[in-house]
Amino acid sequence: MSRLQRHERQAFILRACRKGVLLWTACLLILLSGCWDLRYLDKLGVVLALGVDEDPSGKQKLQLTVQVVLPQNVAAESKGGIGGTAVTTFTETGDTLFEAIRKMSAKTSRRLFFSHTQMLVIGEGIAKKGIFPLIDLIERNPDIRTDISVIVTRGVKAEQLLQLTTQMESIPINQIHEMVEVNQEAYGLNYVVKINDLTKLHGQGKQQAVLPSMRIEGDRTKGNKNENVSSIPAEAIPVLSTMAIFNNGKLVDYLKPKESRGLSWLQNKMKSTVIKLACPESKGNLIVEVHGVNVKYKVKKGENDMPIVKVHLRVTGSIQEIMCPKVNVLEEKVLNQIGMMASEVVKNEVEDTINKLQKKLQADAMGWGKEVYLQQPAIWKRIEGDWAYLFPKVKSEVICTFLITGSGGRGESIVE
C-alpha cells in the first residue's frame, strides 16, 4: 500500500470516528432532553415551615401544620396592591409526619413541595415525648434539606406560632427564622440548631440535644388576623426565649437567660454580645461589647482515672458606654482592670451553666462526652456505659482571658 493510500485510509477512519461520536452524543441528548421529574410551579404548594404538636383529640400521635406561601398574594403585594396574607396553613393529624403530609392532599389543590422549607417548629407538648422520631423523615427524605433550622415553642403550640402574622416580614417564618440568627450575631442568648446538628448527636459522646425556644407575647387570639400587623405595636409578636435542654431526646427544662448565654460560650457559638459591668470605683455601669470568642477544651486524667475537663475561653471586646465619673480608659491599668472584671462575668456565667447542666438537669448538652472520647479514648472506653451516671461527678476548671482592644475616641467619661 502506497503512502497516499495509507493517508486516505487514516483520514477515512478519522471521519468515521467523528461521525460515530456525533451520533452517540445525539442519542444521549435525545434521552436526556426530557425532565422525568419535572414539576410546574403553578402545580406546587411551596412549604416554608413544618409545625408539629400533639394530636388534641388524642386519637393519633401528632398534629402537623404546614405554612404554605401564596405566590399570587406575594406578587400583588410587591406591585403595591392588596393581595391578602402571604401565606396560609394546613393542619392534619397522623401517627407519622409522612402520613399526615399525604392526608393533607384532601385539603389542597397543589402537591406540597418541601425543597424550600426553612424551619421545623416543635410544640412544647410533643417535645416532652421525644423529638428524634420527628426528624427521621426529614433526614431520610431527599426532597427536604437537612440544613433547616429547628426551634421548640414555649407555652404555645407550634400551630399558633405558624399562624401568627408578623410586621417585619410579610412571610412570618422568614421573620422567625431570621430572629434566631440575628440574636446569635448580636447577643448570644440563642444560637441556630439545624436538623443535621441533631442527627450527629447519635455518634460517639452521647451529647444531649439543645434547641432555641420561642413564645408569643401579647394577645394570642388576635395573632392570626391581618389587624395584628396594622396596629402599632402589633397585638401579638413572636419573642425568642432561652435554650431548651433535652435528655435522651425529651424536653426537660429551659435555661435561665444568663445560663443560656453561658451555653453559647461553652459551645463556641457566641458571635457577639454585651457585658454590663459595675464601675470600678463609683456608682454606675459601663458596657463592653464582645467581638471575638475562642473556646478550647483540654481533658486530663484525674483521680480514679476520672476525666477532668478544662475550659479555656479567650475573649476580645471593646468599651462602648461609660456611665462612670472619673474613669480614664486611656490608662492601661484601667483597661486591664475592666478586662479582669469582664472575664469574671463570663467565667461566672459559664460555671453557672455547667452547674445547672451537671447537678440539676444531669444532661451533657455541652458535649463533654465527645471531648473525653476524642482526647482520652482509653478513659472513655472504660466509662462509656456509665456516662449518664458519671457526668454529674466530672470535675471542671474554667479559665477566661478577656482582652480589651478598644475604648472609643474619648479617654475620660463625660458623666459627672
mmCIF file of C-alpha atoms in Angstrom, residues 19-296:
data_model
loop_
_atom_site.group_PDB
_atom_site.id
_atom_site.type_symbol
_atom_site.label_atom_id
_atom_site.label_comp_id
_atom_site.label_asym_id
_atom_site.label_seq_id
_atom_site.Cartn_x
_atom_site.Cartn_y
_atom_site.Cartn_z
ATOM 1 C CA LYS A 19 -19.436 10.736 12.883
ATOM 2 C CA GLY A 20 -19.777 7.915 15.414
ATOM 3 C CA VAL A 21 -19.088 10.251 18.325
ATOM 4 C CA LEU A 22 -21.568 12.823 16.993
ATOM 5 C CA LEU A 23 -24.218 10.126 16.524
ATOM 6 C CA TRP A 24 -23.648 8.802 20.057
ATOM 7 C CA THR A 25 -23.865 12.314 21.513
ATOM 8 C CA ALA A 26 -27.097 12.961 19.634
ATOM 9 C CA CYS A 27 -28.601 9.757 21.033
ATOM 10 C CA LEU A 28 -27.654 10.802 24.577
ATOM 11 C CA LEU A 29 -29.169 14.240 24.090
ATOM 12 C CA ILE A 30 -32.429 12.666 22.965
ATOM 13 C CA LEU A 31 -32.523 10.511 26.076
ATOM 14 C CA LEU A 32 -31.654 13.404 28.416
ATOM 15 C CA SER A 33 -33.865 16.067 26.886
ATOM 16 C CA GLY A 34 -36.924 15.008 28.876
ATOM 17 C CA CYS A 35 -37.302 16.017 32.544
ATOM 18 C CA TRP A 36 -38.746 12.907 34.111
ATOM 19 C CA ASP A 37 -39.268 14.646 37.450
ATOM 20 C CA LEU A 38 -40.442 17.986 36.028
ATOM 21 C CA ARG A 39 -42.739 19.877 38.390
ATOM 22 C CA TYR A 40 -44.513 23.071 37.361
ATOM 23 C CA LEU A 41 -44.543 25.808 39.986
ATOM 24 C CA ASP A 42 -48.212 26.548 39.434
ATOM 25 C CA LYS A 43 -48.971 22.974 40.452
ATOM 26 C CA LEU A 44 -46.959 23.053 43.682
ATOM 27 C CA GLY A 45 -47.636 24.343 47.182
ATOM 28 C CA VAL A 46 -44.271 25.558 48.477
ATOM 29 C CA VAL A 47 -43.962 24.659 52.176
ATOM 30 C CA LEU A 48 -41.851 27.122 54.167
ATOM 31 C CA ALA A 49 -42.216 25.590 57.634
ATOM 32 C CA LEU A 50 -43.390 22.475 59.438
ATOM 33 C CA GLY A 51 -45.012 22.613 62.873
ATOM 34 C CA VAL A 52 -45.590 19.506 64.974
ATOM 35 C CA ASP A 53 -47.884 19.279 68.019
ATOM 36 C CA GLU A 54 -49.662 16.582 69.945
ATOM 37 C CA ASP A 55 -52.949 15.478 68.411
ATOM 38 C CA PRO A 56 -55.523 17.388 70.523
ATOM 39 C CA SER A 57 -58.037 14.573 70.067
ATOM 40 C CA GLY A 58 -55.565 12.008 71.376
ATOM 41 C CA LYS A 59 -56.527 9.565 68.627
ATOM 42 C CA GLN A 60 -53.214 9.805 66.800
ATOM 43 C CA LYS A 61 -49.666 10.596 67.792
ATOM 44 C CA LEU A 62 -49.208 14.035 66.245
ATOM 45 C CA GLN A 63 -50.723 17.019 64.515
ATOM 46 C CA LEU A 64 -48.810 18.549 61.613
ATOM 47 C CA THR A 65 -49.181 22.154 60.466
ATOM 48 C CA VAL A 66 -47.505 23.403 57.294
ATOM 49 C CA GLN A 67 -47.047 27.046 56.338
ATOM 50 C CA VAL A 68 -47.503 27.397 52.569
ATOM 51 C CA VAL A 69 -46.685 30.514 50.568
ATOM 52 C CA LEU A 70 -49.420 32.087 48.411
ATOM 53 C CA PRO A 71 -47.457 33.425 45.420
ATOM 54 C CA GLN A 72 -50.391 35.339 43.953
ATOM 55 C CA ASN A 73 -50.690 37.413 47.141
ATOM 56 C CA VAL A 74 -46.945 37.982 47.402
ATOM 57 C CA ALA A 75 -46.897 39.166 43.781
ATOM 58 C CA ALA A 76 -49.821 41.523 44.378
ATOM 59 C CA GLU A 77 -48.135 42.997 47.447
ATOM 60 C CA SER A 78 -44.867 43.552 45.583
ATOM 61 C CA LYS A 79 -46.792 45.573 42.978
ATOM 62 C CA GLY A 80 -48.363 47.787 45.622
ATOM 63 C CA GLY A 81 -51.725 46.055 45.662
ATOM 64 C CA ILE A 82 -53.595 44.368 48.472
ATOM 65 C CA GLY A 83 -53.371 40.651 47.950
ATOM 66 C CA GLY A 84 -54.298 39.280 51.365
ATOM 67 C CA THR A 85 -51.985 37.232 53.555
ATOM 68 C CA ALA A 86 -48.742 35.993 52.015
ATOM 69 C CA VAL A 87 -49.148 32.505 53.475
ATOM 70 C CA THR A 88 -51.729 30.034 54.650
ATOM 71 C CA THR A 89 -51.556 26.920 56.800
ATOM 72 C CA PHE A 90 -52.915 23.412 56.538
ATOM 73 C CA THR A 91 -53.265 21.110 59.525
ATOM 74 C CA GLU A 92 -53.692 17.338 59.639
ATOM 75 C CA THR A 93 -53.168 14.524 62.126
ATOM 76 C CA GLY A 94 -51.390 11.195 61.801
ATOM 77 C CA ASP A 95 -49.174 8.703 63.563
ATOM 78 C CA THR A 96 -46.203 9.867 61.451
ATOM 79 C CA LEU A 97 -45.243 13.019 59.576
ATOM 80 C CA PHE A 98 -45.398 11.259 56.222
ATOM 81 C CA GLU A 99 -48.914 10.024 56.878
ATOM 82 C CA ALA A 100 -50.108 13.493 57.880
ATOM 83 C CA ILE A 101 -48.494 15.051 54.789
ATOM 84 C CA ARG A 102 -50.241 12.667 52.432
ATOM 85 C CA LYS A 103 -53.580 13.138 54.199
ATOM 86 C CA MET A 104 -53.277 16.896 53.516
ATOM 87 C CA SER A 105 -53.881 16.185 49.819
ATOM 88 C CA ALA A 106 -57.589 16.246 50.680
ATOM 89 C CA LYS A 107 -57.294 19.917 51.676
ATOM 90 C CA THR A 108 -55.153 21.486 48.953
ATOM 91 C CA SER A 109 -55.269 21.664 45.170
ATOM 92 C CA ARG A 110 -51.474 21.614 44.923
ATOM 93 C CA ARG A 111 -48.937 18.973 45.804
ATOM 94 C CA LEU A 112 -46.840 20.038 48.756
ATOM 95 C CA PHE A 113 -43.239 20.856 47.855
ATOM 96 C CA PHE A 114 -40.585 20.830 50.595
ATOM 97 C CA SER A 115 -37.336 21.839 48.897
ATOM 98 C CA HIS A 116 -37.679 25.430 50.198
ATOM 99 C CA THR A 117 -38.620 24.535 53.770
ATOM 100 C CA GLN A 118 -36.717 26.740 56.205
ATOM 101 C CA MET A 119 -37.738 25.603 59.676
ATOM 102 C CA LEU A 120 -39.142 22.807 61.811
ATOM 103 C CA VAL A 121 -41.189 24.090 64.765
ATOM 104 C CA ILE A 122 -41.730 21.527 67.515
ATOM 105 C CA GLY A 123 -44.525 22.107 70.007
ATOM 106 C CA GLU A 124 -43.657 22.025 73.694
ATOM 107 C CA GLY A 125 -46.054 19.166 74.427
ATOM 108 C CA ILE A 126 -44.710 16.745 71.851
ATOM 109 C CA ALA A 127 -41.105 17.822 72.583
ATOM 110 C CA LYS A 128 -41.527 16.332 76.066
ATOM 111 C CA LYS A 129 -42.337 12.985 74.440
ATOM 112 C CA GLY A 130 -39.306 12.960 72.126
ATOM 113 C CA ILE A 131 -38.023 14.846 69.089
ATOM 114 C CA PHE A 132 -35.921 12.249 67.275
ATOM 115 C CA PRO A 133 -38.905 10.407 65.689
ATOM 116 C CA LEU A 134 -39.918 13.753 64.169
ATOM 117 C CA ILE A 135 -36.666 14.307 62.294
ATOM 118 C CA ASP A 136 -36.340 10.814 60.792
ATOM 119 C CA LEU A 137 -38.462 11.688 57.740
ATOM 120 C CA ILE A 138 -36.550 14.934 57.151
ATOM 121 C CA GLU A 139 -33.160 13.255 57.454
ATOM 122 C CA ARG A 140 -34.213 10.357 55.221
ATOM 123 C CA ASN A 141 -36.220 12.138 52.509
ATOM 124 C CA PRO A 142 -34.115 13.743 49.717
ATOM 125 C CA ASP A 143 -36.886 16.268 48.964
ATOM 126 C CA ILE A 144 -36.295 18.029 52.302
ATOM 127 C CA ARG A 145 -32.986 19.703 53.109
ATOM 128 C CA THR A 146 -31.270 18.712 56.348
ATOM 129 C CA ASP A 147 -29.896 22.216 56.944
ATOM 130 C CA ILE A 148 -33.255 23.618 58.038
ATOM 131 C CA SER A 149 -33.403 25.255 61.472
ATOM 132 C CA VAL A 150 -35.257 23.739 64.421
ATOM 133 C CA ILE A 151 -36.946 25.528 67.336
ATOM 134 C CA VAL A 152 -39.265 24.471 70.145
ATOM 135 C CA THR A 153 -42.261 26.514 71.296
ATOM 136 C CA ARG A 154 -42.677 27.617 74.891
ATOM 137 C CA GLY A 155 -46.149 27.988 76.338
ATOM 138 C CA VAL A 156 -47.816 27.864 72.907
ATOM 139 C CA LYS A 157 -48.478 25.315 70.198
ATOM 140 C CA ALA A 158 -46.443 25.146 67.009
ATOM 141 C CA GLU A 159 -49.699 25.676 65.100
ATOM 142 C CA GLN A 160 -50.249 29.026 66.842
ATOM 143 C CA LEU A 161 -46.733 30.203 66.042
ATOM 144 C CA LEU A 162 -47.050 29.324 62.346
ATOM 145 C CA GLN A 163 -50.401 31.123 62.123
ATOM 146 C CA LEU A 164 -49.025 34.325 63.649
ATOM 147 C CA THR A 165 -48.946 37.320 61.307
ATOM 148 C CA THR A 166 -45.806 39.467 61.506
ATOM 149 C CA GLN A 167 -44.966 43.097 60.737
ATOM 150 C CA MET A 168 -41.249 42.960 59.933
ATOM 151 C CA GLU A 169 -41.673 40.308 57.237
ATOM 152 C CA SER A 170 -44.783 39.560 55.189
ATOM 153 C CA ILE A 171 -43.926 35.849 55.304
ATOM 154 C CA PRO A 172 -43.996 35.014 59.044
ATOM 155 C CA ILE A 173 -41.499 32.163 59.024
ATOM 156 C CA ASN A 174 -38.905 34.462 57.436
ATOM 157 C CA GLN A 175 -39.074 36.717 60.485
ATOM 158 C CA ILE A 176 -38.942 33.800 62.936
ATOM 159 C CA HIS A 177 -36.038 32.228 61.077
ATOM 160 C CA GLU A 178 -34.054 35.467 60.973
ATOM 161 C CA MET A 179 -34.693 36.249 64.644
ATOM 162 C CA VAL A 180 -32.580 33.295 65.797
ATOM 163 C CA GLU A 181 -29.687 34.224 63.517
ATOM 164 C CA VAL A 182 -29.815 37.915 64.469
ATOM 165 C CA ASN A 183 -29.850 37.084 68.179
ATOM 166 C CA GLN A 184 -26.839 34.796 67.799
ATOM 167 C CA GLU A 185 -24.950 37.536 65.969
ATOM 168 C CA ALA A 186 -25.907 40.340 68.373
ATOM 169 C CA TYR A 187 -26.477 38.923 71.865
ATOM 170 C CA GLY A 188 -25.841 35.174 72.040
ATOM 171 C CA LEU A 189 -28.870 34.213 74.141
ATOM 172 C CA ASN A 190 -29.763 31.632 71.485
ATOM 173 C CA TYR A 191 -27.963 30.017 68.597
ATOM 174 C CA VAL A 192 -29.044 28.236 65.435
ATOM 175 C CA VAL A 193 -29.541 24.463 65.589
ATOM 176 C CA LYS A 194 -30.200 22.528 62.375
ATOM 177 C CA ILE A 195 -31.518 19.088 61.563
ATOM 178 C CA ASN A 196 -28.066 17.781 60.672
ATOM 179 C CA ASP A 197 -26.765 19.024 64.047
ATOM 180 C CA LEU A 198 -29.321 16.808 65.784
ATOM 181 C CA THR A 199 -28.607 13.746 63.658
ATOM 182 C CA LYS A 200 -24.904 13.985 64.539
ATOM 183 C CA LEU A 201 -25.722 13.509 68.219
ATOM 184 C CA HIS A 202 -26.132 9.777 67.668
ATOM 185 C CA GLY A 203 -22.364 9.396 67.269
ATOM 186 C CA GLN A 204 -19.793 8.760 69.989
ATOM 187 C CA GLY A 205 -20.027 11.004 73.024
ATOM 188 C CA LYS A 206 -23.712 10.821 73.978
ATOM 189 C CA GLN A 207 -24.216 14.575 73.745
ATOM 190 C CA GLN A 208 -27.725 15.767 74.561
ATOM 191 C CA ALA A 209 -29.788 17.986 72.273
ATOM 192 C CA VAL A 210 -30.472 21.678 72.829
ATOM 193 C CA LEU A 211 -32.834 23.905 70.850
ATOM 194 C CA PRO A 212 -33.728 27.605 70.857
ATOM 195 C CA SER A 213 -37.228 28.258 72.150
ATOM 196 C CA MET A 214 -39.842 30.824 71.165
ATOM 197 C CA ARG A 215 -43.038 32.146 72.726
ATOM 198 C CA ILE A 216 -45.788 34.574 71.733
ATOM 199 C CA GLU A 217 -46.044 37.896 73.558
ATOM 200 C CA GLY A 218 -49.384 39.688 73.586
ATOM 201 C CA ASP A 219 -52.929 38.670 72.756
ATOM 202 C CA ARG A 220 -52.643 35.280 71.056
ATOM 203 C CA THR A 221 -56.288 35.325 69.968
ATOM 204 C CA LYS A 222 -55.528 38.252 67.632
ATOM 205 C CA GLY A 223 -52.196 36.977 66.382
ATOM 206 C CA ASN A 224 -53.516 35.283 63.240
ATOM 207 C CA LYS A 225 -55.519 38.258 61.936
ATOM 208 C CA ASN A 226 -54.486 40.957 59.470
ATOM 209 C CA GLU A 227 -55.346 43.565 62.111
ATOM 210 C CA ASN A 228 -52.361 42.292 64.073
ATOM 211 C CA VAL A 229 -49.932 43.799 61.553
ATOM 212 C CA SER A 230 -51.857 47.028 61.045
ATOM 213 C CA SER A 231 -51.625 48.171 64.677
ATOM 214 C CA ILE A 232 -48.603 49.810 66.334
ATOM 215 C CA PRO A 233 -47.341 47.889 68.185
ATOM 216 C CA ALA A 234 -48.691 44.567 66.978
ATOM 217 C CA GLU A 235 -51.206 42.832 69.224
ATOM 218 C CA ALA A 236 -49.060 39.659 69.303
ATOM 219 C CA ILE A 237 -45.445 39.089 68.321
ATOM 220 C CA PRO A 238 -43.006 36.153 68.340
ATOM 221 C CA VAL A 239 -40.316 36.505 71.009
ATOM 222 C CA LEU A 240 -37.212 34.405 71.481
ATOM 223 C CA SER A 241 -36.886 32.739 74.863
ATOM 224 C CA THR A 242 -33.883 30.736 76.113
ATOM 225 C CA MET A 243 -32.285 27.455 75.070
ATOM 226 C CA ALA A 244 -34.298 24.312 75.785
ATOM 227 C CA ILE A 245 -32.467 21.285 77.207
ATOM 228 C CA PHE A 246 -33.254 17.710 76.212
ATOM 229 C CA ASN A 247 -32.294 14.399 77.765
ATOM 230 C CA ASN A 248 -32.497 11.322 75.556
ATOM 231 C CA GLY A 249 -34.392 13.427 73.047
ATOM 232 C CA LYS A 250 -37.067 14.592 75.519
ATOM 233 C CA LEU A 251 -37.529 18.181 76.681
ATOM 234 C CA VAL A 252 -36.654 18.501 80.379
ATOM 235 C CA ASP A 253 -36.249 22.218 81.106
ATOM 236 C CA TYR A 254 -35.315 25.701 79.883
ATOM 237 C CA LEU A 255 -32.206 27.581 80.909
ATOM 238 C CA LYS A 256 -32.336 30.996 82.533
ATOM 239 C CA PRO A 257 -31.101 33.896 80.366
ATOM 240 C CA LYS A 258 -27.547 34.028 81.791
ATOM 241 C CA GLU A 259 -27.329 30.218 81.735
ATOM 242 C CA SER A 260 -28.488 30.233 78.121
ATOM 243 C CA ARG A 261 -25.776 32.690 77.211
ATOM 244 C CA GLY A 262 -23.332 30.587 79.208
ATOM 245 C CA LEU A 263 -24.170 27.640 76.957
ATOM 246 C CA SER A 264 -23.372 29.792 73.928
ATOM 247 C CA TRP A 265 -19.940 30.468 75.436
ATOM 248 C CA LEU A 266 -19.381 26.773 76.095
ATOM 249 C CA GLN A 267 -20.481 25.679 72.629
ATOM 250 C CA ASN A 268 -18.327 28.316 70.925
ATOM 251 C CA LYS A 269 -21.468 29.713 69.300
ATOM 252 C CA MET A 270 -21.046 33.227 70.615
ATOM 253 C CA LYS A 271 -20.560 35.786 67.847
ATOM 254 C CA SER A 272 -21.070 38.991 69.797
ATOM 255 C CA THR A 273 -22.779 40.166 72.964
ATOM 256 C CA VAL A 274 -22.711 42.945 75.552
ATOM 257 C CA ILE A 275 -21.493 42.678 79.137
ATOM 258 C CA LYS A 276 -22.653 45.161 81.771
ATOM 259 C CA LEU A 277 -20.099 45.883 84.482
ATOM 260 C CA ALA A 278 -20.253 47.952 87.640
ATOM 261 C CA CYS A 279 -17.992 50.985 87.660
ATOM 262 C CA PRO A 280 -14.629 50.150 89.264
ATOM 263 C CA GLU A 281 -14.648 52.840 91.953
ATOM 264 C CA SER A 282 -18.021 54.593 91.777
ATOM 265 C CA LYS A 283 -21.699 54.138 91.101
ATOM 266 C CA GLY A 284 -22.928 53.459 87.581
ATOM 267 C CA ASN A 285 -22.187 50.974 84.819
ATOM 268 C CA LEU A 286 -20.051 50.536 81.771
ATOM 269 C CA ILE A 287 -20.755 48.360 78.739
ATOM 270 C CA VAL A 288 -18.264 46.102 77.000
ATOM 271 C CA GLU A 289 -19.047 44.666 73.573
ATOM 272 C CA VAL A 290 -17.641 41.249 72.731
ATOM 273 C CA HIS A 291 -16.080 40.941 69.277
ATOM 274 C CA GLY A 292 -14.444 37.535 69.249
ATOM 275 C CA VAL A 293 -14.510 34.308 71.254
ATOM 276 C CA ASN A 294 -12.370 31.193 71.094
ATOM 277 C CA VAL A 295 -13.083 28.177 73.299
ATOM 278 C CA LYS A 296 -10.788 25.210 73.777
#
